[in-house]
Amino acid sequence: MSLLKIKNLKTYFHTRAGTNRAVDDISFSINKGEIVGVVGESGSGKSVTCHTMLGLLPQPPAKVEGGSVTFDGEELINLPHSLLRQIRGKRISMIFQDPMSCLNPYLKILDQVTEPILIHENVSRNKAETRAIEMMKKVGIRDAESRAHSYPHEFSGGMRQRVMIAMALVTKPDLLLADEPTTALDVTVQARILKILSDLKDDLGIAVLFVTHDLGVVADIADRVVVMYRGKIVEQGKTRDIFEKPSHPYVKGLLACRPTLETQYQILPTVEDFLQTQVEKDGSIMLSECPDANKRLAELKSETKYNNPSGDTSNVLLQVKKLTVHFQTGGNFLGKPPKIVKAVDGVDLQIQSGQTLGLVGESGCGKTTLGRAILKLQNTKSGSILYDGNELSNLSQADMLHFRKRMQIIFQDPYASLNPRQTIEQTLVEPMLVHRIGSNHSERKDRIVSLLEEVGLGAEFLLRYPHEFSGGQRQRISVARALAVEPEFIVCDECVSAMDVSIQAQVLNLLRELQQKRNLTYLFISHDLSVVKFMSDDMMVMKNGEVMENGKAEDVYKNPQSEYTRELLEAIPKATLSD
Amino acid sequence: MLRFLTDRILQGALVLFALYTITFFLAKAMPGEPFTSEKNISAETKANIRKLYGLDKPIWEQYITYPKNIITKGSFGISTSKGRPVIDIISQSFPNSLILGLCALAFAIGIGVPIGVLSAVRKNSWIDWACMAVAMVGICIPSFTIGPLLQIYVAAHIPGLKVAGWGNLEDILLPSFTLGLVSAAYLARLTRGGILEVLSQDFVRTAHAKGVSPSKVIIKHTLRGGLLPAVAYLGPAFAALISGSFIVETIFQVPGMGQHFVNAATTRDEFLLLGLSLFFGFLIVVMNLLADLLTGLLDPRVRHTRKTD
């Protein structure tokens, strides 16, 4: 018998803007001791499903419109809150995406891990604490006895997620709802957390509902996979079956658009290559398969790598030598020595004109600081930045202005990096005005329109504000903004990291296309090895401010020299059944 | 911790010195001088009086002498209008203001914080709406309006309550209510905002997912963080409350410190002015330090004893 059975569940959000069918008639079940992965893009309804089960959604605006969720024979929908509370944290536990914000910063770790036991079981505080510490050891927290008395901010992200897991499992629940538990973590940390989860599953015999946007992650640990799209389940089945012979066009697209280390494509397929969506009159959505998907795939595969002047080192555009950036923290006027963080510590790199250097590393390795230092958006301590024969490191900001026209940056978060109070037109005109591009307004406007068209948007967007766009569209605008001054060198700083894979594929394709057309040179910064491998000619791996390894992207991947690169490569979830 | 304290005490000393400098030169820049009066005093007598108070010396010397006397003799000078040591004036009037201020504060916290919590918990209900409307009114009505209104409509009708005066226990009631009303209203709004902010955070959802009951979510998981804005406000507000309010003390005839602030300025009594300003500045510095220490106690992330990793 299945432990959890969801039947025809519908959760809608009723707002002034209209009704959003976040979860629209879905059914699936989980058996005892099974891991089921729920995969979908942002807004597909996967988190809402989890929250609906435990009654955690704010109502209104959310409302369960129909269907049932039975857990161990008991109906959870419309169960009184007092009864639901006896299930929450005791029989069904939940862990969340962001371990930074999901632990209470004001309470000691031990208090928080002990709390579920004290709520749900009639045991003494001492016994509860002993059990809490035991569980913390089990999830791999070293020195649990002493660390238990610390506060969340004294733990790293990975350790906090372990605390979350310990807190969820300390009452030995039957079912664990894991809502994107590894999304905010580095790949090596993610690999460790996944290992802990699958070990504990066997150890404690719990069932896990694992929600994620990353197909690769579920391939590693799930027994079965449920794929959601726009509130509906488009496909579900055994993990192997889904990966080997997906039947729904969306799933096919999702599998194909994700760059893997083995990707043969020069241009990534996108979900749109597989899936046609048609909005019916009543607002429901019809999904159908593109008739010529296979033809398109074959086309993409046959596309050869465009010609780079590779091997020719005569036209080095950027050469960085022994670049060092230090940050000072602490210290005061009474002479307490400040703590020095060596964010970038003696880095050498060079990029040839028209090529892409990929820069990989985990959070805190200094990759973003390096990118900013090259553009002089960050003061450097020592070292040289030679750009097209000009030394930048000792230029004043005023002298640097001249080079700003030639060197641009695209940031990670298109939500935060576009000014919410400027229209797209204003955003795009501003850099042109600064660099005196175009002689009058209509000329500049013409240029903007052609730029927008180049990045796949149109003139009709000119007078809109950033919040009216989706994440993918905003990043296209960011790209257009960078291109507005006709640069030759662009730093792409984690510019696809915040995106769903299907949109990531579109943006990556756009960047490649623009590179080819305009002979752009990229410094492509990312934590994602597969994405970097797809984008780059050369590749560099950073850790703790130092370069661990560099070389041709192909070589680094096939024959990693440093231990750290090997660790990174191994940590990547292998979703390679699709190729 | 010790390091933090010494840092802050040194900073406080710097602030006080800057305050002294500004007050000193502003007082000197005021038109007129302490002994200008309608009485005819001979130039000779005037010169003698000036000499007695040390006002005949060059300005820079006066500027140095005053702090020197504070440090070496503990003397804040002698009031030119009252002829008594400034320290005596402060030590006589401050206890009255302190008692009044403490009662006002107790009232403000006792009323403001619970109302704020209630409002936050019942967000957007009629309770919330009513509480916040009352709070808004409390902020808007000045004490020179609410004070006389209380005298007319409350004190005059309840036996045992006097319209004004000081000395009996019940005399504290009306002035502390008048004085504390604005703070209570601010506290209510700050507490509501603080708690709503915390309630919207992810860790509150975690608590619900653990099966924590709604009341415990508020008490254990929300209150500490939610009170932080109120605590930050309370530091300077406390200093302002206990150092006396001219208006409230005048209306209710409380022999507090508030009257001296105004009198010192109108009579060009610069030593009293300097003494009071420094005393008030000292209170602000100390209360802010206490508020920061309390914040550290509530929020481990800003605690000064531990090192983050």
Coordinates of C-alpha atoms in Angstrom, one line a residue, chain A residues 51 54 56 85-90 92-94 96-98 101-108 111-113 115-116 118-120 125 147 149-156 164 167 179 332-336 339, chain B residues 3-4 6-8 10-11 14 194 197-198 201-217 220-228 295-303 306-309:
Chain A
H51 CA 3.2 22.9 1.0
L54 CA 1.1 20.1 5.2
L56 CA 1.6 25.5 5.0
R85 CA 0.2 19.8 13.7
Q86 CA 0.5 16.3 15.2
I87 CA 1.6 15.0 11.8
R88 CA 3.9 17.9 10.9
G89 CA 7.4 17.3 12.1
K90 CA 6.4 14.0 13.5
I92 CA 5.9 14.1 7.8
S93 CA 9.0 16.3 8.0
M94 CA 10.1 18.9 5.6
F96 CA 13.6 23.6 2.5
Q97 CA 15.7 25.2 -0.2
D98 CA 17.7 27.9 1.5
S101 CA 17.0 31.6 5.9
C102 CA 15.2 28.5 7.1
L103 CA 16.9 28.2 10.4
N104 CA 15.9 30.6 13.2
P105 CA 18.9 32.9 13.6
Y106 CA 18.0 33.8 17.2
L107 CA 18.0 30.2 18.6
K108 CA 20.8 27.8 19.3
D111 CA 17.2 24.2 20.7
Q112 CA 16.0 23.9 17.1
V113 CA 16.9 20.3 16.6
E115 CA 12.2 21.2 19.4
P116 CA 10.3 18.6 17.3
L118 CA 9.8 18.0 22.7
I119 CA 6.6 19.0 20.8
H120 CA 5.7 15.5 19.7
R125 CA 14.7 17.6 27.7
R147 CA 28.7 22.7 17.8
H149 CA 25.5 25.2 21.2
S150 CA 26.3 27.5 18.4
Y151 CA 23.9 29.6 16.4
P152 CA 23.1 29.1 12.7
H153 CA 25.2 32.0 11.4
E154 CA 28.3 30.2 12.8
F155 CA 27.7 27.3 10.3
S156 CA 28.4 27.1 6.6
M164 CA 17.9 21.0 8.7
M167 CA 16.0 18.5 12.6
D179 CA 12.0 21.0 -1.3
N332 CA 39.5 49.3 14.4
F333 CA 41.1 52.6 15.2
L334 CA 42.5 51.3 18.4
G335 CA 45.0 49.2 16.4
K336 CA 43.3 45.8 16.4
K339 CA 41.6 40.2 9.2
Chain B
R3 CA 37.2 45.5 23.7
F4 CA 33.7 46.4 22.5
T6 CA 36.2 50.2 25.7
D7 CA 35.7 51.1 22.1
R8 CA 32.2 52.3 22.7
L10 CA 35.9 56.0 24.0
Q11 CA 33.5 56.8 21.2
L14 CA 34.4 61.8 21.7
G194 CA 9.2 44.1 13.3
E197 CA 8.9 41.2 9.1
V198 CA 10.0 38.2 11.0
Q201 CA 10.7 34.8 6.9
D202 CA 11.4 31.3 5.9
F203 CA 12.3 30.0 9.4
V204 CA 8.8 30.7 10.6
R205 CA 7.5 28.4 7.9
T206 CA 10.1 25.8 9.2
A207 CA 8.6 26.2 12.7
H208 CA 5.1 25.5 11.3
A209 CA 6.4 22.5 9.4
K210 CA 7.9 21.2 12.6
G211 CA 4.4 21.3 14.2
V212 CA 5.0 24.2 16.5
S213 CA 1.7 25.7 17.8
P214 CA 0.8 29.1 16.5
S215 CA 1.2 30.8 19.9
K216 CA 4.6 29.2 20.4
V217 CA 5.7 30.3 16.9
K220 CA 9.6 31.5 20.8
H221 CA 10.4 32.1 17.1
T222 CA 9.2 35.6 16.4
L223 CA 9.3 37.8 19.4
R224 CA 13.1 38.1 19.8
G225 CA 13.7 39.2 16.2
G226 CA 10.5 41.2 16.1
L227 CA 11.4 43.4 19.0
L228 CA 14.8 44.5 17.6
T295 CA 20.2 44.0 20.7
G296 CA 23.3 41.7 21.0
L297 CA 21.5 39.7 23.7
L298 CA 18.5 39.3 21.5
D299 CA 20.3 38.7 18.2
P300 CA 23.3 36.3 18.3
R301 CA 24.4 37.5 14.9
V302 CA 25.5 40.9 16.3
R303 CA 26.8 39.5 19.5
R306 CA 31.7 35.4 19.6
K307 CA 33.6 35.2 16.4
T308 CA 31.8 34.2 13.3
D309 CA 33.4 31.5 11.2

